[in-house]
Structures are given as structure tokens and as C-alpha cells.
Amino acid sequence: MTSTEYFIGLLGPVILCTILSVLIQAVTANLRSILPFAILSSPRRRESGIKASNSACLVLGGLKGPFTSIRLLWQLRELLPFLMDFLVLLSSVLTSISTSTVSLGYFGFCDTGSHDGWCYMGLGYYSLTLRVAEGILIAMAVSLIVVGVLLARLQTGVTASPWSVEHVVSLAVSIEGEGGKVRGLWDLLREMRKPRADEYIPQDAIVRHLEGYVFHLGSYEQGDGIEKYGILAYKRDKSSRLDTSGLEPTPDAPASHSGSKYKKHNRISLHTLLQEIFLLVLTALLILITYYESVEIDPQQPGPPPSTAAAFERFMDSQSISVSTLFTSLAVAISLFWDYFFSRTVLLTTAASFASTKHQPGGVSKTPPPPPVTAFDGFTSSLRRTAILLLLVSLAGILSKGIPILMAHIPFRRYQTWELHLLTGWMTVAVLAYMVLVLGGCLIGFAFFPLGLLNHPRDSTKDRKKRGLKGGLDRTCNNLPVMPDSLAGIMYMFYYYEYLVVDGIDGDTEI
């Protein structure tokens, strides 16, 4: 057997599938960043417009990302987000089964203890998993062709870095035309009451506030001949009365009901609960692999019935393809989790940048940089900005991309060299230990120091304390007035922290 054949059989499939998966995830992340703008500027929806949940308040990715893609496919016939999530799923499954497609094996007469047979090691394949992998590759090829066709026809209506503060706010036009039937998204958001120190605005509250309007990204010429470009809100002809939850009290709306849809910060966050569960999983996996690499037990030795440790050793050394597939699947799940956690950290650090930016009368001295899209972007961006938290999380995200290659070779196989087994095993232990430290440190830091900079500039000392520990552990992981994960969220953060001390912002304003 040549060295090339040995490399192909041992490492080739999982390396190729991992690289393919990383590329697809990077392309998907970049497409998600421009899809809200593409949907808003779609020519075929210019007349009808799009409701807030599918435009200004659209959140792609995260825990609800796949469900959002299905909703867009069902309601708007938008195939692109569904196809990208479908490609991520297919690439993840392909990486998980990659070690069970082409592999090394012994052929000939290879009975244990026999010295008379003819036995050799060569390349082999598993028929069932290889056929499944071929089907996945064909489906991915067809999906990529369709994605390419859709991208050729895509109109985003924006330039590069669409999520930078300058770009988003330049789209926050202030318009009052046609008797209130045409308005700017910025004007509608400013009607919402600012949350108190112990409150935040959930996404569904913004959606309810914008109910009765449809949105479009385009230009509008006012009566004075000035043309403005941005996110326009058109009042529906046949719409129900707007939900005034969260608005300032009016004579028709008692103060007791104002802001009734806002939520308190003392609720346990689903995101934090998921992160705590995954921290336990990572810790258990770290202990398990460390034990497997440190303790050597011969399950075949004579004596009393095998113990639990010997049974575990027998399972790990069973040479079954299901064992390597299990560990590779766990590695893929770890990689997907760090993609989610990276995007979550980017949101929180972006919000912290809003609050920590120095304000000047009549303008802004500095605005938060465009949020990075992938862990690779986050690593380079954090190096330039010396953002330690984002740097640590980005590095963990980058390491997670290569962990399927390492964990695929944790179970020892008879054609694997002992040196390679030790190398992959202890490298996996080091990577998992780093991930546990970063994730545990972030959870502890967010719990006891919940983004203390996130205070309104005019908050009193009492309000600032409410945004802090609040008498104990804060498991919401943030004290944000609103999560800046949508166009409406970023615009409201800009309004909440009063970046510009002016009555309105239009597309011609210099930031």
C-alpha cells in the first residue's frame, strides 16, 4: 500500500467533507446577512410590500433559523434561505458519515492467529453509506446550481457591509406623506416607549407595533421634490387598528396598558439554558476522552466478568463504523453549536458597542464597526479592535471547524498508527478543554457582569443597579433594551442610545 492510499483511506474523506462543510457554512452566513435587504427590495413585491415579520423584523439563523426559512418558503415563495439551510444540513450529514464511506481494511485470509493465509491491507468501501454519500452529493450539486441561478437574479438594494451602523441608519428615512399612508420605519420605531431599566422589547412586540404596515426598500419623492431612499412603510388599505402596546400613553390608551407587552429581564433565557446544557455535554465528553486516552484496559484479559470500564473499552475498540460515525456526528454538532454561539456573542458585543460609544452633542465620535459574519472574520476583526471576548469565541469557532477530523479518529482502529491515535486524542482533549473554559467563562461573566455598559446614558444610579446583578445571579445573559438581530432592532438601539441629538435621520445624513 502506498502512502497516498493510506492517507486517502484514513483521513481523505473526512478532510474533504469538512472543508466542503466549512465553505457552505461561510457562504450561508454571508447570504443570510443580505437576504433581509434582498427581500425588502424585491421588484415583484414592490407594489404589495412585505409585513414586518418577514422584512424589518426578519431574523435568519439562530435557533429559529430553519423554521424561519420554511416560513419564508411557504409565505413568500423565497427558495434561497431554505436551500442554504438544506445545504448546511446535507453537508453536516455528509461529514458525519464520511469516515464510513471509503476506508482501509484487511483483505484475504486474515484469521486471528493464522500464519498460513495471504493477508494484505488496502482501500475498501462500505456499500450502503457510500450510496448515501453519493445521493447527498448529487442533491448538493443540484441545490448549488439552483442557488447560483437565484443569486444571478438577486437584487439586494444595498452595497457592501449592509449591517454597519452607518448603512442601516442611512436607510432609516423620516417621511410623512400622503396623509400618513407612507412613513419611514424610523418614525414608527420612535413611537415606541423606551423600556424601563428592568424591561426589554421582545421581537414579537415590535412586530405587533408595526402591524398594519407593509415595508419596501426603495426611493420616495416628497412634495418638496426631495427624493429619499430607505425602508418605507405603507399603510394597508384594509388593516385592523394598530396594536398600541408599548406606545406612550394617550387619552384613549390608559397608562396601565402602555408597554404591557414588554418583558422583564429576570426571566431565564432559552439561549442561556441551551449554553449551560451544552457546557455539561462538552465537559462530559472531555472527561470521557481524557479517561479513554489515559487508562489502558485489556477487555480480553481472563478473570472475573468485565467491569464497566472494560465494557467501555470494548465498545471504543470494537472497530465498528458506528463508533467513528458517532464521534464524528458529535464533532459536527459541536461545530454547529459554536456557529450559533459566535453569532450570539457578536450580537451582544455589538450591543455593548452601542452603549459604550462616546456621545457628543450634535453627532457621534465613533460608531460600532460592522459585525463579523463568520468566526474567521471575527478573529481578524477582534485582532484589529483588541476585542478579547470576541477573539476567544472566534478562536473556539475556528477550532470547532477542524474538530471532526480529530474526533473521527478517537476510537482506535487496527490499521491506525499508535502515534496518530495519541496525536488526535490529546489534540481533541486540548481543544475541548479550551472550549469548556471559554464557554464557562462567558456564562459566568454574563451572569455576574451582564454587559454592565448597557445602560441608557441618562439612567440614574438606581436604574444602573437594576441592570446589574439585581440581587443575585442573572441568567438572562444580557440586559439589552432590544436584541439588535434585525433591521428594526438595530435602528431602535440607535434611537435608544441617542446617537444623534436630532429629531430625524434621513438617507442624506452624514454619520
Short mmCIF file of C-alpha atoms in Angstrom, two decimals:
data_model
loop_
_atom_site.label_atom_id
_atom_site.label_comp_id
_atom_site.label_asym_id
_atom_site.label_seq_id
_atom_site.Cartn_x
_atom_site.Cartn_y
_atom_site.Cartn_z
CA MET A 1 0.00 0.00 0.00
CA THR A 2 1.32 3.45 -0.91
CA SER A 3 1.36 6.46 1.37
CA THR A 4 -1.26 8.16 -0.82
CA GLU A 5 -3.64 5.25 -0.48
CA TYR A 6 -3.10 5.18 3.28
CA PHE A 7 -3.83 8.91 3.57
CA ILE A 8 -6.94 8.66 1.38
CA GLY A 9 -8.32 5.75 3.34
CA LEU A 10 -7.58 7.18 6.79
CA LEU A 11 -8.01 10.96 6.51
CA GLY A 12 -9.09 11.85 2.98
CA PRO A 13 -12.92 11.61 3.18
CA VAL A 14 -13.35 13.43 6.48
CA ILE A 15 -10.94 16.23 5.49
CA LEU A 16 -12.65 16.83 2.14
CA CYS A 17 -16.14 16.77 3.67
CA THR A 18 -15.08 19.10 6.48
CA ILE A 19 -13.64 21.63 4.03
CA LEU A 20 -16.82 21.45 1.94
CA SER A 21 -18.96 21.93 5.04
CA VAL A 22 -16.94 24.97 6.18
CA LEU A 23 -17.27 26.61 2.76
CA ILE A 24 -21.02 26.04 2.64
CA GLN A 25 -21.48 27.40 6.16
CA ALA A 26 -19.45 30.53 5.29
CA VAL A 27 -21.47 31.15 2.11
CA THR A 28 -24.71 30.59 4.02
CA ALA A 29 -23.73 33.06 6.74
CA ASN A 30 -22.90 35.74 4.16
CA LEU A 31 -26.14 35.18 2.25
CA ARG A 32 -28.16 35.45 5.46
CA SER A 33 -26.68 38.89 6.02
CA ILE A 34 -28.05 40.26 2.73
CA LEU A 35 -31.32 38.33 2.41
CA PRO A 36 -33.43 40.76 4.52
CA PHE A 37 -32.39 43.58 2.19
CA ALA A 38 -32.98 41.43 -0.90
CA ILE A 39 -36.49 40.56 0.27
CA LEU A 40 -37.27 44.20 1.01
CA SER A 41 -36.04 45.39 -2.40
CA SER A 42 -37.62 42.58 -4.42
CA PRO A 43 -39.17 44.08 -7.59
CA ARG A 44 -42.06 41.61 -7.62
CA ARG A 45 -43.15 42.79 -4.15
CA ARG A 46 -42.74 46.49 -4.80
CA GLU A 47 -46.47 47.06 -5.11
CA SER A 48 -47.71 44.77 -2.35
CA GLY A 49 -44.92 45.24 0.20
CA ILE A 50 -43.96 42.78 2.95
CA LYS A 51 -45.17 42.58 6.52
CA ALA A 52 -42.76 43.34 9.36
CA SER A 53 -42.13 39.74 10.49
CA ASN A 54 -40.74 38.90 7.03
CA SER A 55 -38.82 42.13 6.45
CA ALA A 56 -37.83 44.70 9.07
CA CYS A 57 -38.04 42.17 11.92
CA LEU A 58 -36.70 39.19 9.96
CA VAL A 59 -34.10 37.15 11.85
CA LEU A 60 -32.29 34.45 9.89
CA GLY A 61 -30.07 31.95 11.63
CA GLY A 62 -30.03 31.08 15.31
CA LEU A 63 -32.33 28.58 16.97
CA LYS A 64 -35.36 29.54 14.86
CA GLY A 65 -33.44 29.86 11.61
CA PRO A 66 -34.67 26.65 9.89
CA PHE A 67 -38.28 27.40 10.86
CA THR A 68 -37.93 30.95 9.52
CA SER A 69 -36.64 29.58 6.20
CA ILE A 70 -39.62 27.25 5.93
CA ARG A 71 -41.98 30.15 6.73
CA LEU A 72 -40.40 32.31 4.03
CA LEU A 73 -40.74 29.48 1.54
CA TRP A 74 -44.40 28.99 2.45
CA GLN A 75 -45.47 32.64 2.68
CA LEU A 76 -43.20 34.46 0.22
CA ARG A 77 -42.06 31.60 -2.05
CA GLU A 78 -38.47 32.52 -1.14
CA LEU A 79 -36.44 29.43 -2.01
CA LEU A 80 -32.92 30.75 -1.34
CA PRO A 81 -32.88 30.70 2.51
CA PHE A 82 -34.45 27.23 2.54
CA LEU A 83 -31.86 25.91 0.07
CA MET A 84 -28.96 27.30 2.09
CA ASP A 85 -30.21 25.70 5.31
CA PHE A 86 -30.79 22.49 3.34
CA LEU A 87 -27.18 22.59 2.10
CA VAL A 88 -25.87 23.08 5.64
CA LEU A 89 -27.90 20.06 6.76
CA LEU A 90 -26.66 17.90 3.88
CA SER A 91 -23.02 18.89 4.42
CA SER A 92 -23.32 18.10 8.14
CA VAL A 93 -24.75 14.64 7.44
CA LEU A 94 -22.08 14.03 4.80
CA THR A 95 -19.29 14.90 7.24
CA SER A 96 -20.83 12.65 9.89
CA ILE A 97 -20.81 9.57 7.63
CA SER A 98 -17.57 10.40 5.81
CA THR A 99 -15.49 8.01 7.91
CA SER A 100 -17.86 5.18 6.98
CA THR A 101 -17.62 5.51 3.20
CA VAL A 102 -14.07 4.85 1.98
CA SER A 103 -11.72 3.32 4.50
CA LEU A 104 -8.80 0.99 5.00
CA GLY A 105 -9.30 -2.70 5.64
CA TYR A 106 -7.69 -6.14 5.64
CA PHE A 107 -8.38 -8.44 2.73
CA GLY A 108 -7.57 -12.09 2.02
CA PHE A 109 -7.22 -14.78 4.67
CA CYS A 110 -6.76 -12.78 7.85
CA ASP A 111 -7.89 -15.14 10.62
CA THR A 112 -6.60 -14.25 14.05
CA GLY A 113 -3.58 -16.38 14.97
CA SER A 114 -3.21 -17.83 11.48
CA HIS A 115 0.21 -17.59 9.80
CA ASP A 116 -0.60 -19.57 6.66
CA GLY A 117 -3.05 -17.23 4.88
CA TRP A 118 -2.46 -14.43 2.45
CA CYS A 119 -3.49 -11.12 4.07
CA TYR A 120 -2.96 -7.55 2.99
CA MET A 121 -4.23 -4.06 3.84
CA GLY A 122 -5.87 -1.96 1.15
CA LEU A 123 -8.60 0.55 0.30
CA GLY A 124 -12.19 -0.57 0.71
CA TYR A 125 -15.65 0.92 0.94
CA TYR A 126 -18.94 0.41 2.74
CA SER A 127 -21.60 -0.04 0.10
CA LEU A 128 -24.62 1.39 1.96
CA THR A 129 -23.01 4.56 3.34
CA LEU A 130 -21.19 5.15 0.06
CA ARG A 131 -24.51 5.13 -1.83
CA VAL A 132 -25.98 7.52 0.74
CA ALA A 133 -22.98 9.84 0.35
CA GLU A 134 -23.36 9.76 -3.43
CA GLY A 135 -27.04 10.70 -3.11
CA ILE A 136 -26.17 13.58 -0.77
CA LEU A 137 -23.51 14.88 -3.17
CA ILE A 138 -25.96 14.77 -6.09
CA ALA A 139 -28.58 16.65 -4.04
CA MET A 140 -25.97 19.24 -3.03
CA ALA A 141 -24.86 19.71 -6.65
CA VAL A 142 -28.44 20.29 -7.81
CA SER A 143 -29.09 22.68 -4.91
CA LEU A 144 -25.93 24.67 -5.67
CA ILE A 145 -26.96 25.04 -9.31
CA VAL A 146 -30.36 26.38 -8.25
CA VAL A 147 -28.69 28.72 -5.72
CA GLY A 148 -26.40 30.02 -8.45
CA VAL A 149 -29.36 30.78 -10.71
CA LEU A 150 -31.20 32.55 -7.88
CA LEU A 151 -28.13 34.60 -6.96
CA ALA A 152 -27.73 35.74 -10.56
CA ARG A 153 -31.22 37.27 -10.35
CA LEU A 154 -30.87 38.62 -6.80
CA GLN A 155 -31.19 42.36 -6.18
CA THR A 156 -30.08 43.43 -2.72
CA GLY A 157 -30.61 47.18 -2.96
CA VAL A 158 -27.57 47.76 -0.73
CA THR A 159 -23.80 47.96 -1.00
CA ALA A 160 -21.06 46.17 0.94
CA SER A 161 -21.28 45.77 4.75
CA PRO A 162 -25.05 46.29 4.87
CA TRP A 163 -25.19 45.74 8.64
CA SER A 164 -22.82 48.54 9.59
CA VAL A 165 -24.44 51.18 11.76
CA GLU A 166 -23.84 53.89 9.16
CA HIS A 167 -25.54 51.85 6.44
CA VAL A 168 -28.55 50.74 8.48
CA VAL A 169 -29.19 54.22 9.84
CA SER A 170 -28.85 55.73 6.36
CA LEU A 171 -31.89 53.60 5.46
CA ALA A 172 -33.85 54.99 8.43
CA VAL A 173 -35.62 57.66 6.44
CA SER A 174 -38.04 60.04 8.12
CA ILE A 175 -41.09 60.52 5.89
CA GLU A 176 -44.59 61.78 6.40
CA GLY A 177 -46.53 61.65 3.15
CA GLU A 178 -49.97 61.04 1.69
CA GLY A 179 -51.78 61.68 4.95
CA GLY A 180 -49.70 59.18 6.96
CA LYS A 181 -50.09 56.34 4.47
CA VAL A 182 -46.37 56.45 3.66
CA ARG A 183 -43.95 56.63 6.56
CA GLY A 184 -40.39 55.70 7.37
CA LEU A 185 -39.55 52.72 9.56
CA TRP A 186 -37.53 55.11 11.72
CA ASP A 187 -40.65 57.19 12.51
CA LEU A 188 -42.67 54.13 13.52
CA LEU A 189 -39.95 52.83 15.85
CA ARG A 190 -39.60 56.17 17.61
CA GLU A 191 -43.26 55.96 18.62
CA MET A 192 -42.47 53.02 20.91
CA ARG A 193 -42.00 53.81 24.56
CA LYS A 194 -38.44 53.29 25.75
CA PRO A 195 -38.30 50.29 28.09
CA ARG A 196 -37.61 50.81 31.75
CA ALA A 197 -34.38 49.60 33.37
CA ASP A 198 -35.81 46.17 34.16
CA GLU A 199 -37.57 45.69 30.79
CA TYR A 200 -36.70 44.75 27.25
CA ILE A 201 -38.65 44.74 23.99
CA PRO A 202 -39.13 41.27 22.50
CA GLN A 203 -39.19 40.86 18.75
CA ASP A 204 -42.89 39.98 18.68
CA ALA A 205 -43.72 43.28 20.43
CA ILE A 206 -42.06 45.20 17.59
CA VAL A 207 -43.93 43.06 15.06
CA ARG A 208 -47.25 43.87 16.79
CA HIS A 209 -46.37 47.56 16.87
CA LEU A 210 -45.69 47.55 13.11
CA GLU A 211 -48.83 45.58 12.33
CA GLY A 212 -50.94 47.31 9.74
CA TYR A 213 -47.95 48.40 7.65
CA VAL A 214 -46.07 46.70 4.83
CA PHE A 215 -42.47 47.55 4.02
CA HIS A 216 -40.31 48.06 1.00
CA LEU A 217 -36.74 49.22 0.37
CA GLY A 218 -36.77 51.92 -2.26
CA SER A 219 -36.95 55.61 -3.02
CA TYR A 220 -39.75 58.09 -2.33
CA GLU A 221 -40.15 61.63 -3.59
CA GLN A 222 -41.76 64.03 -1.17
CA GLY A 223 -43.86 67.02 -2.10
CA ASP A 224 -40.86 69.37 -1.93
CA GLY A 225 -39.10 67.37 -4.66
CA ILE A 226 -36.57 65.73 -2.31
CA GLU A 227 -36.07 62.05 -3.08
CA LYS A 228 -35.19 59.77 -0.17
CA TYR A 229 -34.01 56.17 -0.22
CA GLY A 230 -34.62 53.79 2.63
CA ILE A 231 -37.08 51.43 4.28
CA LEU A 232 -40.57 52.74 3.59
CA ALA A 233 -43.74 51.73 5.44
CA TYR A 234 -47.05 51.75 3.56
CA LYS A 235 -50.30 51.65 5.49
CA ARG A 236 -52.54 48.81 4.40
CA ASP A 237 -55.86 49.82 2.90
CA LYS A 238 -57.73 47.07 4.74
CA SER A 239 -55.91 46.81 8.03
CA SER A 240 -57.08 46.38 11.54
CA ARG A 241 -56.41 49.02 14.18
CA LEU A 242 -52.75 49.16 15.15
CA ASP A 243 -51.75 47.46 18.38
CA THR A 244 -50.65 50.31 20.65
CA SER A 245 -48.89 48.06 23.15
CA GLY A 246 -45.61 49.70 24.02
CA LEU A 247 -46.61 53.20 22.89
CA GLU A 248 -46.66 56.30 25.02
CA PRO A 249 -49.94 56.71 26.96
CA THR A 250 -52.67 58.67 25.19
CA PRO A 251 -56.13 59.74 26.38
CA ASP A 252 -57.57 56.68 24.61
CA ALA A 253 -54.88 54.31 25.96
CA PRO A 254 -54.62 54.19 29.77
CA ALA A 255 -51.14 54.26 31.22
CA SER A 256 -51.66 50.91 32.91
CA HIS A 257 -51.71 49.21 29.50
CA SER A 258 -48.79 51.07 27.97
CA GLY A 259 -45.86 48.73 27.44
CA SER A 260 -47.83 45.73 28.68
CA LYS A 261 -46.13 43.56 26.04
CA TYR A 262 -42.63 44.37 27.24
CA LYS A 263 -40.90 41.65 29.22
CA LYS A 264 -38.86 41.63 32.41
CA HIS A 265 -35.14 40.86 32.47
CA ASN A 266 -35.38 38.40 35.34
CA ARG A 267 -36.67 35.54 33.17
CA ILE A 268 -34.37 32.63 32.37
CA SER A 269 -33.18 32.89 28.79
CA LEU A 270 -33.65 29.90 26.50
CA HIS A 271 -30.28 30.72 24.95
CA THR A 272 -28.56 30.59 28.33
CA LEU A 273 -30.21 27.29 29.20
CA LEU A 274 -29.03 25.79 25.92
CA GLN A 275 -25.50 27.02 26.52
CA GLU A 276 -25.46 25.58 30.04
CA ILE A 277 -26.64 22.19 28.75
CA PHE A 278 -24.01 22.18 26.02
CA LEU A 279 -21.34 23.12 28.57
CA LEU A 280 -22.25 20.00 30.53
CA VAL A 281 -22.08 17.92 27.33
CA LEU A 282 -18.64 19.32 26.44
CA THR A 283 -17.37 18.69 29.98
CA ALA A 284 -18.65 15.10 29.98
CA LEU A 285 -17.10 14.46 26.57
CA LEU A 286 -13.80 15.95 27.74
CA ILE A 287 -13.73 13.67 30.80
CA LEU A 288 -14.66 10.64 28.71
CA ILE A 289 -11.96 11.17 26.07
CA THR A 290 -9.33 12.01 28.71
CA TYR A 291 -10.13 8.78 30.53
CA TYR A 292 -10.00 6.76 27.31
CA GLU A 293 -6.60 8.20 26.37
CA SER A 294 -5.14 7.89 29.89
CA VAL A 295 -6.27 4.43 31.01
CA GLU A 296 -5.39 1.25 29.14
CA ILE A 297 -7.55 -1.77 29.88
CA ASP A 298 -7.43 -5.08 28.07
CA PRO A 299 -11.06 -6.23 27.90
CA GLN A 300 -9.95 -9.68 26.70
CA GLN A 301 -7.86 -10.49 29.75
CA PRO A 302 -9.02 -13.56 31.71
CA GLY A 303 -10.62 -13.11 35.07
CA PRO A 304 -13.94 -12.01 36.51
CA PRO A 305 -16.73 -10.57 34.31
CA PRO A 306 -15.65 -7.31 32.65
CA SER A 307 -16.26 -4.12 34.54
CA THR A 308 -17.94 -1.02 33.19
CA ALA A 309 -14.53 0.36 32.22
CA ALA A 310 -13.68 -2.79 30.28
CA ALA A 311 -17.07 -2.69 28.55
CA PHE A 312 -16.43 0.92 27.54
CA GLU A 313 -13.01 -0.05 26.22
CA ARG A 314 -14.52 -2.89 24.23
CA PHE A 315 -17.09 -0.52 22.73
CA MET A 316 -14.44 2.01 21.73
CA ASP A 317 -12.15 -0.63 20.21
CA SER A 318 -14.90 -2.64 18.52
CA GLN A 319 -13.77 -1.50 15.03
CA SER A 320 -17.43 -0.76 14.23
CA ILE A 321 -18.21 2.03 11.79
CA SER A 322 -20.99 3.20 14.10
CA VAL A 323 -18.45 4.22 16.75
CA SER A 324 -16.45 6.52 14.45
CA THR A 325 -19.70 7.86 12.95
CA LEU A 326 -20.97 8.65 16.47
CA PHE A 327 -17.87 10.65 17.39
CA THR A 328 -17.81 12.46 14.04
CA SER A 329 -21.50 13.38 14.48
CA LEU A 330 -20.76 14.76 17.95
CA ALA A 331 -17.96 16.85 16.44
CA VAL A 332 -20.31 18.22 13.76
CA ALA A 333 -22.83 19.14 16.48
CA ILE A 334 -20.07 20.96 18.38
CA SER A 335 -19.14 22.89 15.24
CA LEU A 336 -22.75 23.94 14.62
CA PHE A 337 -23.14 25.00 18.24
CA TRP A 338 -20.10 27.28 18.04
CA ASP A 339 -21.53 28.88 14.91
CA TYR A 340 -24.65 29.69 16.92
CA PHE A 341 -22.68 30.86 19.97
CA PHE A 342 -20.42 33.05 17.82
CA SER A 343 -23.41 34.81 16.24
CA ARG A 344 -24.92 35.26 19.70
CA THR A 345 -21.68 36.76 21.02
CA VAL A 346 -21.49 39.11 18.02
CA LEU A 347 -24.97 40.41 18.87
CA LEU A 348 -24.04 41.03 22.49
CA THR A 349 -20.72 42.71 21.67
CA THR A 350 -22.45 44.84 19.03
CA ALA A 351 -24.97 45.94 21.66
CA ALA A 352 -22.12 46.71 24.06
CA SER A 353 -20.52 48.85 21.37
CA PHE A 354 -23.73 50.86 21.10
CA ALA A 355 -23.74 51.62 24.81
CA SER A 356 -20.02 52.27 25.24
CA THR A 357 -19.68 54.68 22.29
CA LYS A 358 -18.95 58.19 23.45
CA HIS A 359 -21.72 60.65 22.67
CA GLN A 360 -21.17 64.21 21.59
CA PRO A 361 -23.78 66.91 21.19
CA GLY A 362 -24.99 67.02 17.63
CA GLY A 363 -23.10 63.98 16.38
CA VAL A 364 -21.18 60.81 17.04
CA SER A 365 -17.45 60.50 17.51
CA LYS A 366 -17.38 56.81 16.76
CA THR A 367 -19.82 54.12 15.65
CA PRO A 368 -19.62 50.35 16.18
CA PRO A 369 -17.83 48.50 13.35
CA PRO A 370 -19.77 46.18 11.03
CA PRO A 371 -20.47 42.90 12.85
CA PRO A 372 -18.41 39.96 11.54
CA VAL A 373 -20.29 37.20 9.76
CA THR A 374 -18.08 34.14 10.32
CA ALA A 375 -15.61 33.10 13.00
CA PHE A 376 -12.74 33.78 10.61
CA ASP A 377 -13.98 37.36 10.08
CA GLY A 378 -14.49 37.69 13.82
CA PHE A 379 -10.93 36.61 14.58
CA THR A 380 -9.32 39.16 12.26
CA SER A 381 -11.77 41.88 13.31
CA SER A 382 -11.16 41.28 17.02
CA LEU A 383 -7.40 41.44 16.49
CA ARG A 384 -7.74 44.89 14.93
CA ARG A 385 -10.12 46.08 17.64
CA THR A 386 -8.44 44.23 20.55
CA ALA A 387 -11.84 42.77 21.46
CA ILE A 388 -10.76 39.98 23.82
CA LEU A 389 -14.14 38.29 24.26
CA LEU A 390 -14.83 38.12 20.54
CA LEU A 391 -11.26 36.96 19.92
CA LEU A 392 -11.60 34.00 22.32
CA VAL A 393 -15.00 32.96 20.96
CA SER A 394 -13.85 33.33 17.35
CA LEU A 395 -10.81 31.14 18.00
CA ALA A 396 -13.05 28.48 19.54
CA GLY A 397 -15.29 28.71 16.47
CA ILE A 398 -12.31 28.24 14.15
CA LEU A 399 -11.06 25.25 16.15
CA SER A 400 -14.53 23.70 16.01
CA LYS A 401 -14.29 23.56 12.22
CA GLY A 402 -11.41 21.11 12.43
CA ILE A 403 -12.60 19.04 15.36
CA PRO A 404 -14.49 16.49 13.15
CA ILE A 405 -11.12 15.48 11.67
CA LEU A 406 -9.73 14.89 15.17
CA MET A 407 -12.70 13.18 16.79
CA ALA A 408 -13.20 10.84 13.83
CA HIS A 409 -10.01 9.06 14.94
CA ILE A 410 -10.63 8.93 18.68
CA PRO A 411 -11.80 5.26 18.57
CA PHE A 412 -8.67 3.20 17.92
CA ARG A 413 -8.68 1.13 14.73
CA ARG A 414 -6.30 -1.69 13.91
CA TYR A 415 -4.93 -0.04 10.75
CA GLN A 416 -4.30 3.25 12.57
CA THR A 417 -0.83 4.02 13.90
CA TRP A 418 -0.48 4.46 17.63
CA GLU A 419 1.22 7.84 17.18
CA LEU A 420 -1.71 9.18 15.14
CA HIS A 421 -4.16 7.90 17.74
CA LEU A 422 -2.32 9.69 20.55
CA LEU A 423 -1.95 12.87 18.49
CA THR A 424 -5.64 13.16 17.57
CA GLY A 425 -6.76 12.10 21.04
CA TRP A 426 -4.77 14.63 23.02
CA MET A 427 -5.34 17.41 20.49
CA THR A 428 -9.06 16.79 20.94
CA VAL A 429 -8.65 16.99 24.71
CA ALA A 430 -6.82 20.32 24.38
CA VAL A 431 -9.46 21.79 22.04
CA LEU A 432 -12.35 20.63 24.23
CA ALA A 433 -10.66 22.00 27.35
CA TYR A 434 -10.29 25.38 25.66
CA MET A 435 -13.94 25.33 24.59
CA VAL A 436 -15.08 24.47 28.11
CA LEU A 437 -13.03 27.34 29.56
CA VAL A 438 -14.31 29.86 27.01
CA LEU A 439 -17.96 28.82 27.24
CA GLY A 440 -17.88 28.53 31.03
CA GLY A 441 -16.10 31.88 31.32
CA CYS A 442 -18.66 33.57 29.08
CA LEU A 443 -21.58 32.15 31.05
CA ILE A 444 -20.07 33.20 34.37
CA GLY A 445 -19.08 36.61 33.03
CA PHE A 446 -22.51 37.31 31.53
CA ALA A 447 -24.20 36.10 34.71
CA PHE A 448 -22.27 38.18 37.24
CA PHE A 449 -21.29 41.06 34.94
CA PRO A 450 -24.22 41.21 32.48
CA LEU A 451 -22.80 43.71 29.99
CA GLY A 452 -22.62 46.45 32.60
CA LEU A 453 -22.02 49.08 29.92
CA LEU A 454 -25.52 48.60 28.58
CA ASN A 455 -27.14 51.47 30.39
CA HIS A 456 -29.01 54.36 28.93
CA PRO A 457 -26.83 57.48 29.18
CA ARG A 458 -29.48 59.16 31.32
CA ASP A 459 -30.13 56.23 33.66
CA SER A 460 -29.99 57.01 37.33
CA THR A 461 -27.70 55.13 39.70
CA LYS A 462 -30.70 53.11 40.87
CA ASP A 463 -31.53 52.16 37.28
CA ARG A 464 -27.93 51.13 36.62
CA LYS A 465 -28.05 48.82 39.62
CA LYS A 466 -31.24 47.27 38.28
CA ARG A 467 -29.41 46.50 35.06
CA GLY A 468 -26.66 44.77 37.04
CA LEU A 469 -26.84 41.69 39.27
CA LYS A 470 -30.26 42.63 40.59
CA GLY A 471 -29.52 40.95 43.90
CA GLY A 472 -28.16 37.68 42.52
CA LEU A 473 -27.31 35.59 39.50
CA ASP A 474 -28.70 36.98 36.24
CA ARG A 475 -29.19 34.11 33.77
CA THR A 476 -30.68 36.25 31.01
CA CYS A 477 -27.09 36.85 29.80
CA ASN A 478 -27.92 40.44 28.87
CA ASN A 479 -29.80 43.50 29.95
CA LEU A 480 -30.46 44.81 26.47
CA PRO A 481 -33.39 47.09 25.67
CA VAL A 482 -33.82 45.13 22.44
CA MET A 483 -31.78 42.47 20.66
CA PRO A 484 -30.03 44.02 17.61
CA ASP A 485 -30.55 40.96 15.40
CA SER A 486 -32.86 42.61 12.87
CA LEU A 487 -33.05 45.88 10.97
CA ALA A 488 -35.71 47.19 13.34
CA GLY A 489 -33.64 46.10 16.35
CA ILE A 490 -30.51 47.95 15.22
CA MET A 491 -32.48 51.08 14.37
CA TYR A 492 -34.16 51.07 17.76
CA MET A 493 -30.81 50.64 19.53
CA PHE A 494 -29.60 53.70 17.66
CA TYR A 495 -32.65 55.64 18.82
CA TYR A 496 -32.50 54.27 22.38
CA TYR A 497 -28.91 55.42 22.97
CA GLU A 498 -29.49 58.77 21.23
CA TYR A 499 -26.51 58.69 18.94
CA LEU A 500 -27.62 61.82 17.12
CA VAL A 501 -29.38 64.55 19.07
CA VAL A 502 -31.71 65.44 16.19
CA ASP A 503 -35.38 64.90 15.51
CA GLY A 504 -34.92 62.63 12.50
CA ILE A 505 -32.44 60.83 10.32
CA ASP A 506 -32.65 60.54 6.57
CA GLY A 507 -30.60 58.88 3.86
CA ASP A 508 -28.52 62.03 3.28
CA THR A 509 -27.39 62.47 6.87
CA GLU A 510 -23.67 62.12 7.44
CA ILE A 511 -22.89 59.82 10.34
#
